[in-house]
Coordinates of C-alpha atoms and ligand atoms in Angstrom, one line a residue:
X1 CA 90.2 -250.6 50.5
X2 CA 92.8 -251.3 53.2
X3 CA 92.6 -248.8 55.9
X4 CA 94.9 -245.6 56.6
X5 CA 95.8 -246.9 60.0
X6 CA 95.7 -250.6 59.1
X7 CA 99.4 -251.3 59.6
X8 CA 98.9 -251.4 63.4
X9 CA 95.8 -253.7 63.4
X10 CA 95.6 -257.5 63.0
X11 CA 92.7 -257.9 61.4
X12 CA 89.6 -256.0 59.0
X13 CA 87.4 -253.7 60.7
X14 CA 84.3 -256.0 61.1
X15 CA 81.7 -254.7 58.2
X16 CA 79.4 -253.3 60.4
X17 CA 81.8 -251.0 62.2
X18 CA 83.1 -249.7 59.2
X19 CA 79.3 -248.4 58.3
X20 CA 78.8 -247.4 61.4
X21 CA 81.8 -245.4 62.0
X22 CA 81.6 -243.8 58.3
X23 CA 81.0 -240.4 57.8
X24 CA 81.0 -239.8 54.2
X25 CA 77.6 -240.1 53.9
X26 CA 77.0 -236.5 55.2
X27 CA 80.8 -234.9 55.1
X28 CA 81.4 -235.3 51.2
X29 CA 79.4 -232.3 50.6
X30 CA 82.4 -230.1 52.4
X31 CA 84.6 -231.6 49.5
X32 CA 85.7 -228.4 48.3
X33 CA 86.4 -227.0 51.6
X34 CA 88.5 -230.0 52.1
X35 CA 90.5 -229.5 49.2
X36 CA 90.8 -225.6 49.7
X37 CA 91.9 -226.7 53.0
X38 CA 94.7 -228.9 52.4
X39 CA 96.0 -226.5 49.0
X40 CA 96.7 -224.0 52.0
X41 CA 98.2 -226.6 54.0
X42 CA 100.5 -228.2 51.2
X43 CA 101.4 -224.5 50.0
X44 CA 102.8 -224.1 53.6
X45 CA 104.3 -227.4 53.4
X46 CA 106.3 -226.1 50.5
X47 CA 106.9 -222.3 51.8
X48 CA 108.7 -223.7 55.2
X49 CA 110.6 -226.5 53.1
X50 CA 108.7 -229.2 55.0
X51 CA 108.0 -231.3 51.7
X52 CA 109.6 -229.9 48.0
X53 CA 108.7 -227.2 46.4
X54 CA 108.1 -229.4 43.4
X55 CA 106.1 -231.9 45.7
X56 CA 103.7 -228.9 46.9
X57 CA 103.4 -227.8 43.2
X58 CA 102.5 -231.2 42.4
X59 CA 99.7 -232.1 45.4
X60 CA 98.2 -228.3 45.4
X61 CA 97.6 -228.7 41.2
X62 CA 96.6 -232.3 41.6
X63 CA 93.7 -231.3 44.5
X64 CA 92.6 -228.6 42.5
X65 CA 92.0 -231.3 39.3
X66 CA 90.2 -233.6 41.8
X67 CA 87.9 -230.5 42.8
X68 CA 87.4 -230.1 39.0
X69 CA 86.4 -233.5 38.4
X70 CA 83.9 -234.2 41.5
X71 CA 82.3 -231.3 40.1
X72 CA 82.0 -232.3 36.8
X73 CA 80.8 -235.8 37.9
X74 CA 83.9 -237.2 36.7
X75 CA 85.0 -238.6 39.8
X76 CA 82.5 -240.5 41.9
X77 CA 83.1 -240.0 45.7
X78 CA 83.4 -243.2 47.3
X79 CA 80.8 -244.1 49.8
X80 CA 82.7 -246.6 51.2
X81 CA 85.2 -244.2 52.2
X82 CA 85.7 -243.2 56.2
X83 CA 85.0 -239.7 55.4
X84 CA 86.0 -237.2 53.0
X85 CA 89.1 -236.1 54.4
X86 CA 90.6 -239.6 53.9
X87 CA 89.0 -240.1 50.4
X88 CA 90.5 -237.2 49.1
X89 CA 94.1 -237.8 50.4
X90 CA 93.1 -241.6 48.8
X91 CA 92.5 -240.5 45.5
X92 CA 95.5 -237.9 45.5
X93 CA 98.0 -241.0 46.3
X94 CA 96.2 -242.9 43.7
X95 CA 96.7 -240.0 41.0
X96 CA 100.6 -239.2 42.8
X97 CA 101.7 -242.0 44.7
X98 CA 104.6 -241.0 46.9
X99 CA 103.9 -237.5 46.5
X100 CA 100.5 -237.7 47.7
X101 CA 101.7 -239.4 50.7
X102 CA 103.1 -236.7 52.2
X103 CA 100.3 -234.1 52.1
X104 CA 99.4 -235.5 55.6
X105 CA 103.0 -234.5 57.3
X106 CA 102.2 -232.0 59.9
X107 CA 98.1 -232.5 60.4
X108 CA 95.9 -234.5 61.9
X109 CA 92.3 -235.1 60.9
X110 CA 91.2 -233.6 63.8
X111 CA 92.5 -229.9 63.0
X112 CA 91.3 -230.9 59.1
X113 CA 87.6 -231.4 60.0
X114 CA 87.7 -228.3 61.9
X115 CA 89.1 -225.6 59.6
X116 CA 86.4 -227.5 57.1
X117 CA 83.3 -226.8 58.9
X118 CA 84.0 -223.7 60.1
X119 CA 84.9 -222.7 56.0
X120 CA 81.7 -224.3 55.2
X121 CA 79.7 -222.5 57.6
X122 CA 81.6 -219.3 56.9
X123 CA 80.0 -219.8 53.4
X124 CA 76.1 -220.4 54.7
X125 CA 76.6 -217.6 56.7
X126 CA 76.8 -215.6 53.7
X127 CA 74.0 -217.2 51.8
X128 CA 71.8 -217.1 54.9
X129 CA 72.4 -213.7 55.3
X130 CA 71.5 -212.7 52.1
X131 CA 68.2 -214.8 52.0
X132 CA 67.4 -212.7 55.1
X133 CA 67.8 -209.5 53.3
X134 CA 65.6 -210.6 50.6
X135 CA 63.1 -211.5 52.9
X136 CA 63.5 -207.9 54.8
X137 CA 63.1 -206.4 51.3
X138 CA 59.7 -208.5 50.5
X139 CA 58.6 -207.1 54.4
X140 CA 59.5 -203.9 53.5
X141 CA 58.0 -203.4 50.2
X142 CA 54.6 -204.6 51.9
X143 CA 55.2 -202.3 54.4
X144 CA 55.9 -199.4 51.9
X145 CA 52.3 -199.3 50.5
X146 CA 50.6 -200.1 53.7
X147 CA 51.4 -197.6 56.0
X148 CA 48.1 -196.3 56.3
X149 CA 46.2 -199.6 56.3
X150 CA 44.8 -199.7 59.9
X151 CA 44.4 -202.9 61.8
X152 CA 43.8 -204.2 65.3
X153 CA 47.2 -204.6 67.2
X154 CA 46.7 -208.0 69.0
X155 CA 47.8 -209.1 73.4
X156 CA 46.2 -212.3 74.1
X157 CA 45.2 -212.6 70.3
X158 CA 42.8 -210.2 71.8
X159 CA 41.9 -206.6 69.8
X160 CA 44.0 -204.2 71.8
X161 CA 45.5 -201.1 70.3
X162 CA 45.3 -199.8 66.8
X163 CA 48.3 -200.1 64.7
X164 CA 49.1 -200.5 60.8
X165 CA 50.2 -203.7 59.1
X166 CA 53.3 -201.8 57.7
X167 CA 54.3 -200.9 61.7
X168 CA 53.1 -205.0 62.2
X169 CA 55.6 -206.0 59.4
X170 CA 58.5 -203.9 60.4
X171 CA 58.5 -205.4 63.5
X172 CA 59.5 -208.8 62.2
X173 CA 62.0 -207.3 60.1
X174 CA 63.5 -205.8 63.0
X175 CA 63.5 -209.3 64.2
X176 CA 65.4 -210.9 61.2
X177 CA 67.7 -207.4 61.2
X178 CA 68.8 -209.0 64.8
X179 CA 69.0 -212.2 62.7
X180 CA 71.4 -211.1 60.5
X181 CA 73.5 -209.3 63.1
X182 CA 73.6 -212.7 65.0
X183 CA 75.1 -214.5 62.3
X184 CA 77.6 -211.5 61.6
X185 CA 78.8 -211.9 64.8
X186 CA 78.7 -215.7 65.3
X187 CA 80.7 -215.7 62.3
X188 CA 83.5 -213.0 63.4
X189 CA 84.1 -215.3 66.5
X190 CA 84.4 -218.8 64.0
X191 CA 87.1 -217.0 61.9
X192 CA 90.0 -218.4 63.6
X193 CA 91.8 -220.8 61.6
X194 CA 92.6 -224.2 63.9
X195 CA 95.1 -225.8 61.2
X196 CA 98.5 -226.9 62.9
X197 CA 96.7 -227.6 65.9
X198 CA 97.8 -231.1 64.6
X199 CA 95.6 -234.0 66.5
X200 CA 95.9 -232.4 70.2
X201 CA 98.5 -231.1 70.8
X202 CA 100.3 -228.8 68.2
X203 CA 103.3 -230.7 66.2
X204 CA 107.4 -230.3 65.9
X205 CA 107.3 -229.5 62.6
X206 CA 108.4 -225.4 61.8
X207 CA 104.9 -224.8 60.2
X208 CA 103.3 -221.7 59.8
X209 CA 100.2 -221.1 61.1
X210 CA 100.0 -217.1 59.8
X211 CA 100.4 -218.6 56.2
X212 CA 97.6 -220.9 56.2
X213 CA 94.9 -218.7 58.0
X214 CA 95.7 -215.9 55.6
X215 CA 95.7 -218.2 52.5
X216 CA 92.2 -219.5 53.6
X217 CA 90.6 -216.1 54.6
X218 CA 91.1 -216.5 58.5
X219 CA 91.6 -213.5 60.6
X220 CA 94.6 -215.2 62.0
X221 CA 95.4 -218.6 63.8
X222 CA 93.7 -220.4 66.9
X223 CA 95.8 -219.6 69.8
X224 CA 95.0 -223.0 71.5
X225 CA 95.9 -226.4 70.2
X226 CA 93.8 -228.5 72.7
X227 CA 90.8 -225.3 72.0
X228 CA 91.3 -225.9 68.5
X229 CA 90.2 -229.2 67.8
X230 CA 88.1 -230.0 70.7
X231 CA 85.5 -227.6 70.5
X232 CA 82.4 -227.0 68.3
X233 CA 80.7 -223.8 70.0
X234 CA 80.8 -222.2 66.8
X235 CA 78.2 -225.0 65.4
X236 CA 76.1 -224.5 68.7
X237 CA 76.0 -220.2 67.8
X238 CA 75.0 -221.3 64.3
X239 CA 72.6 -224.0 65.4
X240 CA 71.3 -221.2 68.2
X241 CA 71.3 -218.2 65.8
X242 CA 69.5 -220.5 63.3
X243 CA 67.2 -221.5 65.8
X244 CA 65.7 -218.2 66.6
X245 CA 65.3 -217.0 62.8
X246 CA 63.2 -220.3 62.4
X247 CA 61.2 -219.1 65.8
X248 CA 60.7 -215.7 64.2
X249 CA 59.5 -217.2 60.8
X250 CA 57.6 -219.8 62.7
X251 CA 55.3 -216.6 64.5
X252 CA 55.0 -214.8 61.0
X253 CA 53.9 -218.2 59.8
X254 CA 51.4 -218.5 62.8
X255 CA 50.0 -215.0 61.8
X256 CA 50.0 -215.9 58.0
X257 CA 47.9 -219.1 59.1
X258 CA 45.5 -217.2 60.6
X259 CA 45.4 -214.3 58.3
X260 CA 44.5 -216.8 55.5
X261 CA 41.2 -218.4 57.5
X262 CA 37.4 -217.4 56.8
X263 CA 37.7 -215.5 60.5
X264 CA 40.5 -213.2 59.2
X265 CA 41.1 -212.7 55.6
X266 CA 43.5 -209.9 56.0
X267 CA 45.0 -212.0 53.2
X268 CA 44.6 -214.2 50.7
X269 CA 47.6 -216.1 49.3
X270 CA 48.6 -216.5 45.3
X271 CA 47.6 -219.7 43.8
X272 CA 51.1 -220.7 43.2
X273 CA 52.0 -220.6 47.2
X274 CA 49.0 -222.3 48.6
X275 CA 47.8 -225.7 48.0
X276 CA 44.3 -227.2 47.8
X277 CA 42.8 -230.6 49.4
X278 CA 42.1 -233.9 48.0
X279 CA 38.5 -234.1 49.1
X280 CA 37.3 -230.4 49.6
X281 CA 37.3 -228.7 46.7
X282 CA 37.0 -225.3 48.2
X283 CA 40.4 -225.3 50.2
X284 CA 42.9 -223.5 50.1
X285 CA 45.7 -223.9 52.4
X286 CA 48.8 -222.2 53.5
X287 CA 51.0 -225.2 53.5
X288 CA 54.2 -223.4 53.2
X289 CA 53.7 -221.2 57.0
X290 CA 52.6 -224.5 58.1
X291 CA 55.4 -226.6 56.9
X292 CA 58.0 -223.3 58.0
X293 CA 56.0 -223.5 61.6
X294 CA 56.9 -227.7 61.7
X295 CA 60.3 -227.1 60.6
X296 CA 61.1 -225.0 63.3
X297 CA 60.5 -227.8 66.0
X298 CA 63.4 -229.3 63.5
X299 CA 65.7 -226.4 63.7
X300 CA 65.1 -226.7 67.2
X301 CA 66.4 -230.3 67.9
X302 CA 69.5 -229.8 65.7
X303 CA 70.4 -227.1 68.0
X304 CA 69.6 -229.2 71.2
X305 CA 71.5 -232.7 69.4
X306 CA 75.1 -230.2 69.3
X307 CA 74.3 -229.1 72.9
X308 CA 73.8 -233.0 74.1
X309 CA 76.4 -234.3 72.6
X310 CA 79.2 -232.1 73.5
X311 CA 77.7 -231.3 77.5
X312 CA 79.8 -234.4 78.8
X313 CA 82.8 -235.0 76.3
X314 CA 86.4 -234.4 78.0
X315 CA 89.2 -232.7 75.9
X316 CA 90.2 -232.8 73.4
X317 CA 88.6 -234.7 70.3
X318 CA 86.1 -237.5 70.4
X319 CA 84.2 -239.5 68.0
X320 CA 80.7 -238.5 69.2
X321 CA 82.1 -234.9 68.0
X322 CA 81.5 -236.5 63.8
X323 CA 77.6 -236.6 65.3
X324 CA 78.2 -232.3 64.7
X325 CA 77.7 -232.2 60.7
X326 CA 74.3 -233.7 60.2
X327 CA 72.8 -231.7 62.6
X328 CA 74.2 -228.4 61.8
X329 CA 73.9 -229.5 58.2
X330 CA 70.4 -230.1 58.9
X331 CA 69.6 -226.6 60.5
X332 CA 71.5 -224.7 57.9
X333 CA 69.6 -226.3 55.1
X334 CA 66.3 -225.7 56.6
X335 CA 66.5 -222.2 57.3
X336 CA 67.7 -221.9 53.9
X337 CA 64.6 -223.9 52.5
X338 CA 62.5 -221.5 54.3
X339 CA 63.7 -218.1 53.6
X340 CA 63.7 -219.1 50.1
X341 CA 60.3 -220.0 50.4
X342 CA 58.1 -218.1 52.4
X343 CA 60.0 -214.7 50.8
X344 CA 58.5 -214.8 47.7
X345 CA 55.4 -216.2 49.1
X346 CA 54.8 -213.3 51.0
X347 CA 55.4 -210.9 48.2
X348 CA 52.8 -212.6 45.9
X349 CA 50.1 -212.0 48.8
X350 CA 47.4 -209.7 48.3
X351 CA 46.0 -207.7 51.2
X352 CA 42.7 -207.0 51.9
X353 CA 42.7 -203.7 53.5
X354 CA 38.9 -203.3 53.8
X355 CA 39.0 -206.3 56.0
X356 CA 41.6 -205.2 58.4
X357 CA 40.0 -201.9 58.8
X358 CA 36.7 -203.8 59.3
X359 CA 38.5 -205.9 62.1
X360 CA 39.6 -202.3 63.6
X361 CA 36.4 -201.1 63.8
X362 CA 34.6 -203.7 66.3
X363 CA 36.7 -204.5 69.3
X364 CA 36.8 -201.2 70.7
X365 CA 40.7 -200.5 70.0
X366 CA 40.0 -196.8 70.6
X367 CA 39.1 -197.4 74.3
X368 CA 42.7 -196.9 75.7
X369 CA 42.7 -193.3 73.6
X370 CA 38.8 -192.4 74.6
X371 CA 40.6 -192.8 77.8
X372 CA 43.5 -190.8 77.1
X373 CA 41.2 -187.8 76.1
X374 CA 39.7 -187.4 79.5
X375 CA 42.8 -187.3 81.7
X376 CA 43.8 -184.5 78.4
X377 CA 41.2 -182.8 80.1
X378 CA 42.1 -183.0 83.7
X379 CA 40.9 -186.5 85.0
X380 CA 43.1 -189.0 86.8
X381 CA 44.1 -191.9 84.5
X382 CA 42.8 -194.6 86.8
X383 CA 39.4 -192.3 87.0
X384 CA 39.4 -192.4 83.4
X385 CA 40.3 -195.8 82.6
X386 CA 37.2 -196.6 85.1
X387 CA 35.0 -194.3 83.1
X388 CA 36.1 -195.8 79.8
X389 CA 35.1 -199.4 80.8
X390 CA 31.6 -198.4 82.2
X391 CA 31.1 -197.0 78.6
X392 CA 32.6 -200.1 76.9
X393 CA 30.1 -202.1 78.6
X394 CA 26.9 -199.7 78.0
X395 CA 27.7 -199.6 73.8
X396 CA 28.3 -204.2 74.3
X397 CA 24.2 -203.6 75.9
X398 CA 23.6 -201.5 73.0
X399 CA 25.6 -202.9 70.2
X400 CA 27.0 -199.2 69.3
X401 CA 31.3 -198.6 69.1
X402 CA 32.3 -195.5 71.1
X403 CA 32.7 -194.1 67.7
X404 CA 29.2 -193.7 67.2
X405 CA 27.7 -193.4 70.8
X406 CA 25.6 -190.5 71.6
X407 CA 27.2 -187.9 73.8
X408 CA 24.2 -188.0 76.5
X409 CA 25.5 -191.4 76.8
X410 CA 29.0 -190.1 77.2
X411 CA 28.1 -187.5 79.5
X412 CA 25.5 -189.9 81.8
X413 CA 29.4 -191.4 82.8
X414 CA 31.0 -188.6 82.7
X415 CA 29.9 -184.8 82.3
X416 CA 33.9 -183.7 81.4
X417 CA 33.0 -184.9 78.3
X418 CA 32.1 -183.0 75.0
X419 CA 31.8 -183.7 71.4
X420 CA 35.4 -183.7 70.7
X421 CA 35.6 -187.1 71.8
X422 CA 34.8 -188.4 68.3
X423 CA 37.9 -187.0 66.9
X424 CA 39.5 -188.5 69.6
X425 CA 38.0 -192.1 68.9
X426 CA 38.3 -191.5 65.7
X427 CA 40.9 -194.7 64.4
X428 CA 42.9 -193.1 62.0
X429 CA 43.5 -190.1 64.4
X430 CA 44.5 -192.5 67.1
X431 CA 46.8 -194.4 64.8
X432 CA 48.3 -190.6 63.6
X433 CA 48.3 -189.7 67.3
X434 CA 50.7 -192.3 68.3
X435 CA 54.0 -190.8 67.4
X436 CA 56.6 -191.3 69.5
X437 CA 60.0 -193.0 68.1
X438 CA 58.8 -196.3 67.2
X439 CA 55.3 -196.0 67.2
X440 CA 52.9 -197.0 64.7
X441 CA 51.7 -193.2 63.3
X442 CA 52.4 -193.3 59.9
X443 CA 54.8 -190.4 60.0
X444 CA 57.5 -192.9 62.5
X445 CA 56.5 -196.2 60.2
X446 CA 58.2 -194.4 57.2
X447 CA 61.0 -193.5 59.1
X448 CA 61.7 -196.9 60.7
X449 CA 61.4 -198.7 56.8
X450 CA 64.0 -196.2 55.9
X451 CA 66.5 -197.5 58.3
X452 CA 65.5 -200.3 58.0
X453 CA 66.6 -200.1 54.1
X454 CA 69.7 -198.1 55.0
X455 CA 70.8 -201.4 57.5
X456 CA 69.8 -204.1 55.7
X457 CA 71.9 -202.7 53.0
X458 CA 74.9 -203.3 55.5
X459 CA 73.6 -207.1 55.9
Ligands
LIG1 N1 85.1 -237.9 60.2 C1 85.7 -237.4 61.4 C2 84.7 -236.3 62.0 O1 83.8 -235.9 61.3 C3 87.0 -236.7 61.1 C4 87.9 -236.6 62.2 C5 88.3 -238.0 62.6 N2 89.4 -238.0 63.5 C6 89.7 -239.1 64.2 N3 90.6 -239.1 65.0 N4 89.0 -240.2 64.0 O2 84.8 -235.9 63.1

């Protein structure tokens, strides 16, 4: 089909331009946006007597008909089309003729494509958002029943203090919480509506810009032409906020991988979330952490392609700006791919409680509260700290945990102490001991997975 702007060119765009600058490939999934976009624009038209009422009747029922039929599969989009913006306004001419003509007075592609992403990324928002309060649900529910279910809290991946997986599972959901928030507020800045910003540099034309923000859900206008259609900071937040849920799935992943092995079993995965090999018959791998884990490098390098490619670009729009849509397309449909997948994953999983306990009881995770006892009684904490090691090291010679070391053993370090050290090393009581506001005691864990529920219900 004869180009748009052909009339001031002397020849065909050569074949391999024409691919090369195409978009449609990756825009025509915003068709609807596109259409929503320009109903609100030709309404406008209409309302400020731009273009006839009976005109703006005619192009806003037409667009709606073409929305109809692309979703039905009754019209084909057009590959060969520039993008989607033009193959729309192509087929409304085709159904209108003159009428559809004029849809275009007063706008520019440039201030289309940008009310059109950001209302297509106002929309993942939402779904993103609520994938992310499914998946605080599935953490919470764990959480719920294991409360009490001791396990070694990890530094270095090294036994260190003794918490609960509950506590260890509200801290991610804290984490996608902040998520959520992120998004919220990423998408409170992008909800500024850029149409009438025209190519550049506004337009003559009496339009009004209140009308079309408010028809399209905007909080109002942009209040910069140039702004308007030259940035895409709003892709980078998305891109960036994106970015981090895919880190914070990638470490749950990480810990999922390792819970699964031989070395850990805290958990064993259902049948219908893990896969098996093609020479081993006795595997049984966590694919889906893995395959969250590599994905996150991706989510990564969609954020860092928006970055690149605007660092250098003068004002206002350029080409290299089309480059935006596949990799925020990209990012958004990954981190919807995972949530949806490693949410109901995880609440399929079985725990193994004994295990976790089992892992709590070697690695002396009581040491730092055997410590804590003796400077209860008096001692300095660096004197007891020193104390505490010498009798690490004596039960590694003898193969004993402090739990069960004799008390002339105790006392051969230190005569301050007595036999209530054993309720003092005793793990559960140093898990119940640990109460302060957002500690792991069971008491606090239930109290954190209640706000928890009360703010994720605001997600
Ligand atoms: N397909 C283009 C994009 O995605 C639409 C805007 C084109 N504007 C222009 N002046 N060529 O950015």
């Amino acid at each position: 089909m004869a180009k748009m702007w052909a009339g001031r060119f002397g020849k065909e765009t050569d074949s391999r331009v024409n691919d090369f600058n195409s978009s449609i490939r990756f825009d025509s999934r915003m068709y609807a946006h596109d259409i929503e976009g320009s109903k609100a624009h030709a309404a406008m038209l209409a309302a400020k007597g731009i273009i006839s009422e009976a005109d703006g009747k005619a192009i806003v029922g037409e667009l709606e008909q073409i929305k109809k039929d692309i979703r039905s599969g009754k019209l084909e989009i057009d590959m060969t089309a520039e993008d989607i913006h033009m193959f729309v306004e192509q087929e409304l001419t085709k159904r209108l003729g003159d009428v559809g003509k004029r849809l275009h007075t007063a706008r520019s592609r440039n201030d289309q494509v940008a009310v059109d992403i950001r209302m297509y990324l106002r929309d993942e928002v939402v779904c993103i958002k609520a994938l992310l309060k499914e998946l605080i649900g599935a953490l919470g529910g764990i959480a719920a029943d294991n409360v009490e279910t001791v396990m070694p809290g990890y530094t270095h991946l090294q036994r260190a203090q003794p918490v609960t997986l509950a506590h260890h599972l509200c801290a991610y959901a804290e984490m996608f919480l902040r998520d959520a928030s992120r998004l919220t507020d990423a998408s409170k800045r992008m909800n500024l509506c850029p149409l009438g910003a025209g190519a550049l540099a506004g337009t003559t034309y009496d339009i009004d810009r209140d009308m079309t923000a408010e028809l399209l859900g905007f909080d109002g206008p942009t209040a910069n032409s140039l702004d308007s259609v030259s940035d895409r900071d709003f892709c980078m937040e998305i891109a960036a906020a994106v970015s981090i849920i895919m880190v914070h799935l990638s470490r749950l992943s990480e810990e999922i991988v390792l819970w699964c092995s031989w070395e850990f079993k805290f958990v064993e995965l259902d049948d219908a979330y893990a896969t098996g090999s093609s020479i081993m018959p006795q595997k049984k791998n966590p694919d889906v952490t893995e395959l969250v884990r590599g994905k996150c490098g991706r989510a990564l390098g969609d954020m860092t392609t928006l970055f690149a490619m605007m660092k250098n670009l003068p004002l206002a729009y350029n080409k290299d700006m089309q480059e935006d849509k596949e990799a925020i397309f990209d990012a958004v449909d990954t981190v919807k791919l995972c949530l949806s997948t490693i949410t109901p994953m995880l609440a399929t999983m079985t725990v193994n409680k004994e295990n976790m306990a089992a892992a709590a009881r070697k690695g002396f995770i009581n040491a730092t509260d055997c410590a804590d006892y003796l400077v209860k009684k008096g001692l300095p904490f660096r004197d007891a700290y020193k104390a505490t090691g010498v009798l690490v090291a004596r039960c590694i010679e003898l193969g004993a945990v402090l739990e069960e070391l004799p008390l002339e053993e105790y006392k051969k370090v230190c005569p301050t102490f007595d036999s209530g050290v054993y309720e003092a090393v005793n793990l559960l009581n140093c898990l119940k001991g640990r109460r302060t506001y957002g500690g792991p005691a069971p008491e606090q864990v239930k109290k954190e997975l209640e706000n928890i529920k009360i703010l994720a219900e605001k997600i």
